Short mmCIF file of C-alpha atoms and ligand atoms in Angstrom, two decimals:
data_model
loop_
_atom_site.label_atom_id
_atom_site.label_comp_id
_atom_site.label_asym_id
_atom_site.label_seq_id
_atom_site.Cartn_x
_atom_site.Cartn_y
_atom_site.Cartn_z
CA UNK D 233 121.24 104.85 117.72
CA UNK D 234 120.32 104.37 121.26
CA UNK D 235 119.51 107.51 123.44
CA UNK D 236 120.50 107.56 126.99
CA UNK D 237 119.68 110.70 129.30
CA UNK D 238 121.71 111.73 132.20
CA UNK D 239 121.96 114.51 134.54
CA UNK D 240 125.78 114.40 134.94
CA UNK D 241 128.72 113.32 132.93
CA UNK D 242 130.54 110.27 134.81
CA UNK D 243 132.61 108.49 131.79
CA UNK D 244 135.60 110.97 130.96
CA UNK D 245 136.79 108.95 128.16
CA UNK D 246 134.46 110.02 125.90
CA UNK D 247 133.81 112.74 123.03
CA UNK D 248 131.72 115.18 124.54
CA UNK D 249 129.99 117.46 122.08
CA UNK D 250 129.04 120.84 123.17
CA UNK D 251 127.10 123.01 120.57
CA UNK D 252 127.71 126.94 121.16
CA UNK D 253 126.81 130.27 119.74
CA UNK D 254 129.63 132.85 119.78
CA UNK D 255 128.30 134.74 122.91
CA UNK D 256 128.15 131.35 124.62
CA UNK D 257 131.60 131.22 124.87
CA UNK D 258 131.61 134.29 127.19
CA UNK D 259 128.92 133.08 129.52
CA UNK D 260 129.91 132.30 133.14
CA UNK D 261 128.40 128.70 132.87
CA UNK D 262 130.83 128.04 130.06
CA UNK D 263 133.81 129.80 131.66
CA UNK D 264 133.46 127.65 134.79
CA UNK D 265 133.56 124.50 132.57
CA UNK D 266 136.66 125.89 130.89
CA UNK D 267 138.20 126.32 134.31
CA UNK D 268 137.21 122.58 135.64
CA UNK D 269 138.51 121.48 132.31
CA UNK D 270 141.36 123.68 132.09
CA UNK D 271 140.76 124.62 128.37
CA UNK D 272 143.07 126.62 126.47
CA UNK D 273 141.76 130.30 126.60
CA UNK D 274 143.72 130.91 123.59
CA UNK D 275 141.93 128.28 121.26
CA UNK D 276 138.74 129.09 122.58
CA UNK D 277 139.39 132.95 121.81
CA UNK D 278 140.30 131.95 118.39
CA UNK D 279 137.00 130.13 117.81
CA UNK D 280 134.52 132.01 115.99
CA UNK D 281 131.65 129.48 116.75
CA UNK D 282 130.37 130.32 113.16
CA UNK D 283 127.84 128.18 111.63
CA UNK D 284 129.30 124.42 111.41
CA UNK D 285 132.75 125.10 112.56
CA UNK D 286 134.40 122.98 114.82
CA UNK D 287 137.00 123.00 117.58
CA UNK D 288 138.51 120.00 119.20
CA UNK D 289 140.09 120.18 122.77
CA UNK D 290 141.44 117.86 125.13
CA UNK D 291 140.23 118.41 128.82
CA UNK D 292 141.65 117.89 132.16
CA UNK D 293 138.84 115.50 132.81
CA UNK D 294 137.24 114.57 129.89
CA UNK D 295 139.20 113.07 127.24
CA UNK D 296 138.05 114.91 124.26
CA UNK D 297 135.76 118.06 124.12
CA UNK D 298 134.06 119.02 120.56
CA UNK D 299 132.80 122.61 120.32
CA UNK D 300 130.27 122.62 117.42
CA UNK D 301 129.50 126.50 116.36
CA UNK D 302 126.05 127.27 115.57
CA UNK D 303 126.40 130.62 114.10
CA UNK D 304 125.12 134.22 115.37
CA UNK D 305 121.57 134.22 115.13
CA UNK D 306 118.99 132.37 116.98
CA UNK D 307 119.91 128.93 115.78
CA UNK D 308 117.35 127.45 113.32
CA UNK D 309 116.18 123.65 112.88
CA UNK D 310 118.27 123.47 109.76
CA UNK D 311 121.30 125.02 110.63
CA UNK D 312 121.44 122.78 113.76
CA UNK D 313 120.74 119.96 111.96
CA UNK D 314 123.26 120.77 108.97
CA UNK D 315 126.01 121.46 111.71
CA UNK D 316 125.48 117.90 113.40
CA UNK D 317 125.08 116.13 110.16
CA UNK D 318 128.45 117.69 109.00
CA UNK D 319 129.95 116.69 112.37
CA UNK D 320 128.89 113.24 111.97
CA UNK D 321 130.28 113.04 108.41
CA UNK D 322 133.81 114.80 108.98
CA UNK D 323 134.79 113.28 112.28
CA UNK D 324 133.30 109.84 111.74
CA UNK D 325 136.90 108.28 111.71
CA UNK D 326 137.58 110.12 115.19
CA UNK D 327 135.08 108.84 117.46
CA UNK D 328 133.86 105.34 118.31
CA UNK D 329 129.96 104.75 118.62
CA UNK D 330 129.62 106.38 121.84
CA UNK D 331 129.21 110.02 122.02
CA UNK D 332 127.98 112.48 124.87
CA UNK D 333 126.09 115.68 123.99
CA UNK D 334 125.67 118.49 126.29
CA UNK D 335 123.17 121.28 125.14
CA UNK D 336 122.94 123.44 128.26
CA UNK D 337 125.54 125.91 127.17
CA UNK D 338 123.44 127.13 124.16
CA UNK D 339 122.35 130.41 125.74
CA UNK D 340 119.11 130.85 123.82
CA UNK D 341 117.64 127.53 124.86
CA UNK D 342 116.27 128.18 128.10
CA UNK D 343 112.66 126.74 127.74
CA UNK D 344 111.62 123.28 127.07
CA UNK D 345 110.09 124.05 123.89
CA UNK D 346 113.35 125.44 122.37
CA UNK D 347 115.72 122.81 124.12
CA UNK D 348 113.48 120.20 122.50
CA UNK D 349 113.70 121.91 119.14
CA UNK D 350 117.54 122.01 119.63
CA UNK D 351 117.45 118.27 120.71
CA UNK D 352 115.53 117.12 117.87
CA UNK D 353 117.55 118.94 115.43
CA UNK D 354 120.87 117.97 116.63
CA UNK D 355 119.86 114.14 116.84
CA UNK D 356 118.06 114.46 113.38
CA UNK D 357 121.14 115.31 112.19
CA UNK D 358 123.36 113.00 113.79
CA UNK D 359 121.15 110.29 112.38
CA UNK D 360 121.29 111.69 108.82
CA UNK D 361 125.32 111.58 108.94
CA UNK D 362 125.23 107.96 108.64
CA UNK D 363 123.83 108.19 104.99
CA UNK D 364 125.64 106.41 102.49
CA UNK D 365 124.82 107.01 99.13
CA UNK D 366 126.98 104.35 97.56
CA UNK D 367 123.97 102.20 97.12
CA UNK D 368 125.57 99.98 94.23
CA UNK D 369 129.25 100.17 94.82
CA UNK D 370 130.48 96.54 95.02
CA UNK D 371 133.37 97.26 97.42
CA UNK D 372 132.81 96.74 101.06
CA UNK D 373 131.15 99.50 102.73
CA UNK D 374 132.40 100.60 105.89
CA UNK D 375 129.57 101.23 108.37
CA UNK D 376 129.35 104.70 110.15
CA UNK D 377 129.98 104.27 113.64
CA UNK D 378 126.33 105.56 114.60
CA UNK D 379 125.11 103.06 112.11
CA UNK D 380 125.96 100.22 114.39
CA UNK D 381 123.26 99.00 116.71
CA UNK D 382 125.60 99.60 119.83
CA UNK D 383 125.88 103.07 118.92
CA UNK D 384 124.76 105.15 121.85
CA UNK D 385 124.51 109.13 122.36
CA UNK D 386 124.07 110.05 126.07
CA UNK D 387 122.51 113.65 126.33
CA UNK D 388 123.28 115.42 129.57
CA UNK D 389 120.36 117.60 131.05
CA UNK D 390 118.93 119.13 133.73
CA UNK D 391 116.42 117.18 135.55
CA UNK D 392 113.59 119.30 134.76
CA UNK D 393 113.86 119.04 131.04
CA UNK D 394 114.42 115.09 131.28
CA UNK D 395 111.19 113.89 129.89
CA UNK D 396 110.97 116.57 127.31
CA UNK D 397 114.37 115.92 125.96
CA UNK D 398 113.85 112.11 125.78
CA UNK D 399 110.96 112.53 123.79
CA UNK D 400 112.53 115.04 121.48
CA UNK D 401 115.59 113.02 121.10
CA UNK D 402 113.41 110.03 119.97
CA UNK D 403 111.73 112.02 117.37
CA UNK D 404 115.15 113.13 115.92
CA UNK D 405 116.06 109.27 115.56
CA UNK D 406 112.59 108.44 114.38
CA UNK D 407 112.43 111.26 112.00
CA UNK D 408 116.12 110.69 110.79
CA UNK D 409 115.51 106.96 110.19
CA UNK D 410 112.39 107.75 107.92
CA UNK D 411 114.43 110.27 105.87
CA UNK D 412 117.34 107.98 105.54
CA UNK D 413 114.73 105.66 104.02
CA UNK D 414 112.93 107.77 101.67
CA UNK D 415 116.46 109.55 100.64
CA UNK D 416 117.30 105.91 99.23
CA UNK D 417 113.93 105.50 97.30
CA UNK D 418 114.68 109.37 95.64
CA UNK D 419 118.47 108.60 94.97
CA UNK D 420 117.72 104.96 93.56
CA UNK D 421 117.70 104.94 90.07
CA UNK D 422 114.54 104.68 87.38
CA UNK D 423 115.63 101.02 86.66
CA UNK D 424 115.76 99.90 90.35
CA UNK D 425 112.94 102.25 92.14
CA UNK D 426 110.11 100.95 89.78
CA UNK D 427 106.59 101.49 90.59
CA UNK D 428 106.50 97.90 92.30
CA UNK D 429 109.34 98.81 94.56
CA UNK D 430 107.55 101.84 95.83
CA UNK D 431 104.47 99.77 96.76
CA UNK D 432 106.38 97.29 98.46
CA UNK D 433 108.15 100.02 100.56
CA UNK D 434 104.63 101.12 101.67
CA UNK D 435 103.63 97.58 102.38
CA UNK D 436 106.71 96.87 104.84
CA UNK D 437 106.58 100.26 106.44
CA UNK D 438 102.68 100.03 107.20
CA UNK D 439 103.33 96.41 108.33
CA UNK D 440 106.17 97.66 110.75
CA UNK D 441 104.72 100.97 112.01
CA UNK D 442 100.97 100.30 111.89
CA UNK D 443 99.15 101.60 108.83
CA UNK D 444 97.17 100.04 106.30
CA UNK D 445 98.60 99.86 102.80
CA UNK D 446 96.71 98.50 99.63
CA UNK D 447 98.42 98.65 96.45
CA UNK D 448 96.55 98.31 93.26
CA UNK D 449 97.68 96.23 90.65
CA UNK D 450 97.56 97.41 86.73
CA UNK D 451 93.94 95.27 86.59
CA UNK D 452 92.81 96.85 89.40
CA UNK D 453 93.90 100.39 88.22
CA UNK D 454 91.95 99.46 84.96
CA UNK D 455 89.01 98.39 86.54
CA UNK D 456 89.02 101.31 88.87
CA UNK D 457 89.10 103.91 85.75
CA UNK D 458 92.42 105.58 86.62
CA UNK D 459 92.70 106.49 82.93
CA UNK D 460 95.10 109.29 83.36
CA UNK D 461 97.56 107.16 85.24
CA UNK D 462 96.95 104.24 82.85
CA UNK D 463 97.75 106.82 79.90
CA UNK D 464 101.15 107.78 81.13
CA UNK D 465 102.00 104.17 81.82
CA UNK D 466 101.29 103.12 78.24
CA UNK D 467 104.92 103.67 77.24
CA UNK D 468 106.46 101.84 80.22
CA UNK D 469 107.68 98.43 80.49
CA UNK D 470 106.91 98.40 84.12
CA UNK D 471 103.49 98.02 85.49
CA UNK D 472 101.99 100.86 87.30
CA UNK D 473 100.97 100.97 91.13
CA UNK D 474 98.47 102.93 92.86
CA UNK D 475 99.33 103.14 96.38
CA UNK D 476 96.62 103.86 99.24
CA UNK D 477 97.66 104.08 102.89
CA UNK D 478 95.55 104.66 105.60
CA UNK D 479 96.86 105.62 109.21
CA UNK D 480 94.87 106.11 112.65
CA UNK D 481 96.36 105.92 116.10
CA UNK D 482 96.26 102.93 117.77
CA UNK D 483 93.91 104.21 120.79
CA UNK D 484 91.81 106.52 118.81
CA UNK D 485 88.54 105.25 120.35
CA UNK D 486 85.52 107.29 119.44
CA UNK D 487 87.53 110.61 119.29
CA UNK D 488 86.98 112.74 116.31
CA UNK D 489 90.26 113.29 114.47
CA UNK D 490 91.31 115.54 111.60
CA UNK D 491 90.95 114.03 108.25
CA UNK D 492 93.90 114.72 106.15
CA UNK D 493 94.61 113.17 102.74
CA UNK D 494 98.26 113.60 100.96
CA UNK D 495 98.99 112.78 97.20
CA UNK D 496 102.53 112.47 96.10
CA UNK D 497 103.69 112.33 92.54
CA UNK D 498 105.42 109.07 91.94
CA UNK D 499 107.17 109.27 88.35
CA UNK D 500 109.91 106.68 89.22
CA UNK D 501 111.78 108.18 85.80
CA UNK D 502 110.54 110.99 83.44
CA UNK D 503 111.89 110.88 79.97
CA UNK D 504 109.64 113.43 78.81
CA UNK D 505 107.75 110.86 76.66
CA UNK D 506 107.40 111.59 73.01
CA UNK D 507 107.86 115.17 73.90
CA UNK D 508 111.25 113.85 74.92
CA UNK D 509 113.42 115.91 77.27
CA UNK D 510 117.13 117.12 76.25
CA UNK D 511 119.64 114.64 77.29
CA UNK D 512 121.47 116.91 79.48
CA UNK D 513 120.79 116.12 83.37
CA UNK D 514 117.86 113.82 82.16
CA UNK D 515 119.49 111.14 84.63
CA UNK D 516 118.34 113.41 87.61
CA UNK D 517 114.86 112.61 86.24
CA UNK D 518 115.07 109.60 88.68
CA UNK D 519 114.00 112.01 91.26
CA UNK D 520 110.74 112.73 89.82
CA UNK D 521 109.00 110.52 92.86
CA UNK D 522 110.25 112.91 95.37
CA UNK D 523 106.39 114.20 96.19
CA UNK D 524 105.90 110.36 96.61
CA UNK D 525 108.77 109.96 98.88
CA UNK D 526 107.55 112.78 100.86
CA UNK D 527 104.06 111.18 101.32
CA UNK D 528 105.45 107.87 102.10
CA UNK D 529 107.62 109.19 104.56
CA UNK D 530 105.00 111.28 106.30
CA UNK D 531 102.86 108.37 106.79
CA UNK D 532 105.60 106.20 108.29
CA UNK D 533 106.69 108.87 110.72
CA UNK D 534 103.17 109.99 111.60
CA UNK D 535 102.63 106.32 112.66
CA UNK D 536 105.95 106.17 114.46
CA UNK D 537 104.88 108.97 116.62
CA UNK D 538 101.27 107.77 117.05
CA UNK D 539 99.80 111.23 116.00
CA UNK D 540 96.21 111.96 116.67
CA UNK D 541 95.00 112.36 113.00
CA UNK D 542 93.64 110.23 110.51
CA UNK D 543 95.93 110.41 107.59
CA UNK D 544 95.62 109.06 104.06
CA UNK D 545 98.49 108.94 101.63
CA UNK D 546 97.88 107.83 97.75
CA UNK D 547 100.84 107.61 95.55
CA UNK D 548 100.27 107.23 91.91
CA UNK D 549 103.35 105.62 90.24
CA UNK D 550 104.85 105.10 86.95
CA UNK D 551 107.60 105.92 84.93
CA UNK D 552 107.15 108.18 81.58
CA UNK D 553 108.63 106.44 78.79
CA UNK D 554 109.16 106.19 75.01
CA UNK D 555 107.38 103.62 73.30
CA UNK D 556 105.31 102.64 70.16
CA UNK D 557 102.26 102.42 72.78
CA UNK D 558 103.07 105.79 74.31
CA UNK D 559 100.63 108.73 74.44
CA UNK D 560 101.33 111.18 71.79
CA UNK D 561 100.85 114.89 71.67
CA UNK D 562 97.21 115.56 70.34
CA UNK D 563 95.87 112.50 72.23
CA UNK D 564 92.57 112.77 74.06
CA UNK D 565 92.34 110.75 77.17
CA UNK D 566 89.79 110.04 79.99
CA UNK D 567 90.44 110.34 83.57
CA UNK D 568 89.11 108.91 87.02
CA UNK D 569 87.08 111.98 87.58
CA UNK D 570 85.29 111.44 84.10
CA UNK D 571 86.66 114.74 82.53
CA UNK D 572 88.55 114.46 79.47
CA UNK D 573 92.27 115.71 78.89
CA UNK D 574 93.96 116.85 75.52
CA UNK D 575 97.72 115.87 75.95
CA UNK D 576 99.57 118.84 74.16
CA UNK D 577 102.84 117.84 75.86
CA UNK D 578 103.45 114.42 77.13
CA UNK D 579 106.40 115.59 79.35
CA UNK D 580 103.45 117.29 81.59
CA UNK D 581 103.00 113.65 83.12
CA UNK D 582 102.98 114.72 86.76
CA UNK D 583 99.70 116.36 86.54
CA UNK D 584 97.87 113.86 84.78
CA UNK D 585 98.35 111.07 87.55
CA UNK D 586 97.97 113.70 90.28
CA UNK D 587 94.62 114.49 88.77
CA UNK D 588 93.61 110.68 89.16
CA UNK D 589 95.15 110.62 92.59
CA UNK D 590 93.38 113.86 93.72
CA UNK D 591 90.04 112.93 92.40
CA UNK D 592 90.16 109.43 93.80
CA UNK D 593 91.29 110.66 97.13
CA UNK D 594 88.53 113.48 97.12
CA UNK D 595 85.74 110.99 96.33
CA UNK D 596 86.55 107.78 98.19
CA UNK D 597 88.00 109.53 101.54
CA UNK D 598 86.28 113.00 101.44
CA UNK D 599 89.38 114.48 103.51
CA UNK D 600 89.03 117.56 105.24
CA UNK D 601 92.37 118.79 104.19
CA UNK D 602 93.88 117.71 100.81
CA UNK D 603 97.51 118.12 100.25
CA UNK D 604 99.57 117.09 97.07
CA UNK D 605 103.07 117.38 96.65
CA UNK D 606 105.21 117.00 93.40
CA UNK D 607 108.27 117.66 91.38
CA UNK D 608 105.71 119.49 89.05
CA UNK D 609 107.76 122.14 87.07
CA UNK D 610 110.81 123.34 85.87
CA UNK D 611 109.06 126.75 86.31
CA UNK D 612 108.66 126.72 89.94
CA UNK D 613 112.67 125.92 90.02
CA UNK D 614 113.18 129.18 87.61
CA UNK D 615 111.17 131.38 90.00
CA UNK D 616 112.52 130.14 93.30
CA UNK D 617 115.87 128.32 92.48
CA UNK D 618 116.33 125.97 95.46
CA UNK D 619 115.23 127.84 98.45
CA UNK D 620 111.62 126.99 98.90
CA UNK D 621 108.86 124.86 97.38
CA UNK D 622 105.99 126.88 95.61
CA UNK D 623 102.49 126.50 97.35
CA UNK D 624 99.33 127.11 95.61
CA UNK D 625 96.09 127.32 97.44
CA UNK D 626 93.08 129.53 97.44
CA UNK D 627 92.55 128.82 101.33
CA UNK D 628 95.10 131.29 102.96
CA UNK D 629 94.86 129.89 106.34
CA UNK D 630 96.20 126.58 104.90
CA UNK D 631 98.82 128.40 103.11
CA UNK D 632 99.79 130.26 106.55
CA UNK D 633 99.83 126.77 108.41
CA UNK D 634 102.17 125.38 105.69
CA UNK D 635 104.46 128.44 105.84
CA UNK D 636 104.75 128.21 109.54
CA UNK D 637 105.39 124.37 109.64
CA UNK D 638 108.07 125.03 106.91
CA UNK D 639 109.73 127.67 108.77
CA UNK D 640 110.09 125.73 112.03
CA UNK D 641 111.77 122.65 110.10
CA UNK D 642 113.56 125.05 107.41
CA UNK D 643 111.60 123.22 104.70
CA UNK D 644 110.13 126.38 103.41
CA UNK D 645 107.42 127.07 101.18
CA UNK D 646 106.24 130.46 99.43
CA UNK D 647 102.83 131.08 97.48
CA UNK D 648 102.16 131.76 94.22
CA UNK D 649 98.75 132.92 92.92
CA UNK D 650 96.11 130.61 91.30
CA UNK D 651 93.81 133.38 90.20
CA UNK D 652 90.94 132.12 87.95
CA UNK D 653 92.43 134.32 85.08
CA UNK D 654 94.94 131.72 84.53
CA UNK D 655 92.38 128.90 83.97
CA UNK D 656 91.79 130.15 80.22
CA UNK D 657 95.60 129.06 79.86
CA UNK D 658 94.49 125.33 80.07
CA UNK D 659 91.48 125.61 77.88
CA UNK D 660 91.30 123.01 75.11
CA UNK D 661 89.29 123.13 71.83
CA UNK D 662 88.55 119.45 71.71
CA UNK D 663 88.65 117.95 75.32
CA UNK D 664 87.54 119.44 78.71
CA UNK D 665 91.06 120.55 79.68
CA UNK D 666 94.56 120.64 78.19
CA UNK D 667 97.82 119.54 80.19
CA UNK D 668 99.88 122.20 78.77
CA UNK D 669 99.44 125.71 78.53
CA UNK D 670 101.72 126.07 75.36
CA UNK D 671 102.86 129.34 76.66
CA UNK D 672 106.29 130.19 77.69
CA UNK D 673 105.04 131.89 81.03
CA UNK D 674 103.25 131.12 84.52
CA UNK D 675 104.21 127.29 83.87
CA UNK D 676 104.10 126.35 87.68
CA UNK D 677 100.38 128.34 88.17
CA UNK D 678 98.98 126.87 85.06
CA UNK D 679 99.82 123.28 86.45
CA UNK D 680 98.29 124.02 89.52
CA UNK D 681 94.94 125.68 87.68
CA UNK D 682 95.17 122.04 85.90
CA UNK D 683 95.25 120.25 89.16
CA UNK D 684 92.61 122.37 90.74
CA UNK D 685 90.30 121.36 87.87
CA UNK D 686 90.39 117.89 89.43
CA UNK D 687 89.71 118.74 93.00
CA UNK D 688 85.98 119.65 92.91
CA UNK D 689 86.74 122.97 94.48
CA UNK D 690 87.68 121.49 97.74
CA UNK D 691 87.79 124.30 100.20
CA UNK D 692 91.13 123.20 101.71
CA UNK D 693 93.25 121.89 99.11
CA UNK D 694 97.06 123.07 98.70
CA UNK D 695 99.29 121.93 96.10
CA UNK D 696 103.03 122.11 96.71
CA UNK D 697 105.54 122.16 93.79
CA UNK D 698 108.70 120.76 95.03
CA UNK D 699 110.78 120.50 91.98
CA UNK D 700 113.63 122.87 93.37
CA UNK D 701 113.83 121.32 96.75
CA UNK D 702 113.38 117.63 96.91
CA UNK D 703 116.70 116.77 95.08
CA UNK D 704 119.47 119.22 94.92
CA UNK D 705 123.11 120.14 96.06
CA UNK D 706 122.96 118.81 99.56
CA UNK D 707 126.61 119.13 100.51
CA UNK D 708 126.75 115.54 101.03
CA UNK D 709 127.34 114.36 97.74
CA UNK D 710 128.91 114.70 94.32
CA UNK D 711 126.37 115.21 92.26
CA UNK D 712 122.64 116.38 93.13
CA UNK D 713 121.07 114.07 95.49
CA UNK D 714 117.94 113.61 97.49
CA UNK D 715 117.07 116.25 100.27
CA UNK D 716 114.72 114.40 102.19
CA UNK D 717 112.33 117.30 101.98
CA UNK D 718 108.77 117.09 103.03
CA UNK D 719 108.52 114.76 105.80
CA UNK D 720 109.55 117.28 108.42
CA UNK D 721 107.07 119.90 106.84
CA UNK D 722 104.23 117.70 106.76
CA UNK D 723 104.43 116.12 110.41
CA UNK D 724 105.08 119.75 111.59
CA UNK D 725 101.84 120.64 109.91
CA UNK D 726 100.03 117.76 111.11
CA UNK D 727 101.35 118.49 114.82
CA UNK D 728 100.47 122.00 114.94
CA UNK D 729 96.98 121.02 113.58
CA UNK D 730 96.07 118.94 116.53
CA UNK D 731 98.07 121.05 119.40
N1 LIG B 253 109.41 116.36 86.11
C1 LIG B 253 109.39 117.26 85.37
C2 LIG B 253 109.48 118.81 86.14
C3 LIG B 253 111.16 119.06 86.94
C4 LIG B 253 111.86 119.85 86.09
C5 LIG B 253 111.56 118.61 87.99
C6 LIG B 253 113.03 120.01 86.48
C7 LIG B 253 112.52 118.73 88.85
C8 LIG B 253 113.41 119.28 87.77
C9 LIG B 253 107.95 117.73 84.53
O1 LIG B 253 107.16 116.47 84.73
C10 LIG B 253 107.91 118.24 83.59
O2 LIG B 253 108.57 117.71 82.58
N2 LIG B 253 107.58 119.42 83.31
C11 LIG B 253 107.52 120.29 82.29
C12 LIG B 253 106.16 120.65 81.90
C13 LIG B 253 105.98 121.32 80.82
C14 LIG B 253 106.12 120.23 79.49
C15 LIG B 253 104.57 122.08 80.70
C16 LIG B 253 108.50 121.43 82.59
O3 LIG B 253 108.57 121.99 83.79
O4 LIG B 253 109.30 121.82 81.67
ZN1 LIG B 254 107.90 115.71 82.46
ZN1 LIG B 255 107.96 114.71 85.84
#
């Protein structure tokens, strides 16, 4: 989607989109516009402008004018994005690939920062609206008008905001495209998005957007001693991958950049292993690499935006399957850190591969901030449902920074405690730690305590359990599907860090 910024609307044979909140319809600016276009007062009076509602009007000068309702309250990034994504989906057969957007009637957006947020959200939503979940359908797929290379979005704005809007719109497109790409990964089934495919994605993305990617083969994983990843991989027919990505801005010079490390759980399918899961909804376990997708997407978008950070991303990838060679409950395994682990449940596999990812990241890169993201526990879903990710850290400032970023982008997180009293839940008689508490309580917390064991008491580490938010009811597919969660949150966090 090409973006053009203009100060006035010239072409009248266009679809002109105007987002509004209910009160904006009564503003003098909008009334003047209404008069010029001779719009029906009756129709406008009947329009509620509630969140994601639409009114299509024929103007005297402009062929078609579409009002998009944003709802009463200060419109949030999430609501604007949803309204525009839904517009792009619902109206796709009613417009060609050229539309015009005028944001200047939204009453609350008067400063550059708010207009920028509104612009990024709107463009992000339009970009996401081209998403086609039918990856493996054989019938010819009709491309969305915005998916065509000639697609153009013209944004009308005052001169004063032009630069800001241009940058914000670019960010909306860049972010949307990266999200589309990782949504494909999360929605792809376990027989397609195998570890090698995640590795290839990272290699291609790194080449295209300018960051370094190294993918460890099984041989290299073995010689490096990533024993916990290898243990989970024992039951798999697919070779594991350990993906290491590193980004620095092109013209960094000698400037000291904050060094941030990310680890994402890349379980390409989780059967549970020998502690096998029930079959109901097991197909959704193709999404057990939602953490990996967030990390991959964040590497890509950070490189696209050339943020002034030194970013390292690590994705340990394997599926968790059942086989004669698979690890069994009671087995004791080694790990990269040298600590031994008693496997009390093979379905608690994510924390095993993350333990190696975190220990490797910490030892080899020594990041100042260390974050991991994982679809880790059903317990976090039972706690929060689908409204937020669960965040764990002893560093309250880090939690506050993550919360703030998530509140801005609508990818919320909420803290749960990791008090040391919970550590005894993970005590093993035979090894240094066990991987499942065996208790019916505090599952997300004891998982976090397990991970913490492998972070060498890093002072700025946080764990995000995103099992409830990475995959779910999006309103854009019949079954649950990828949400794209995490990229916006992490990139916003990084931006705030260097502000
Ligand atoms: N991948 C699952 C967690 C999960 C559950 C993600 C639901 C998304 C939706 C994870 O590997 C798992 O199986 N966790 C177990 C842990 C238990 C065995 C300690 C769980 O939460 O039941
Ligand atoms: Zn599992
Ligand atoms: Zn899992």
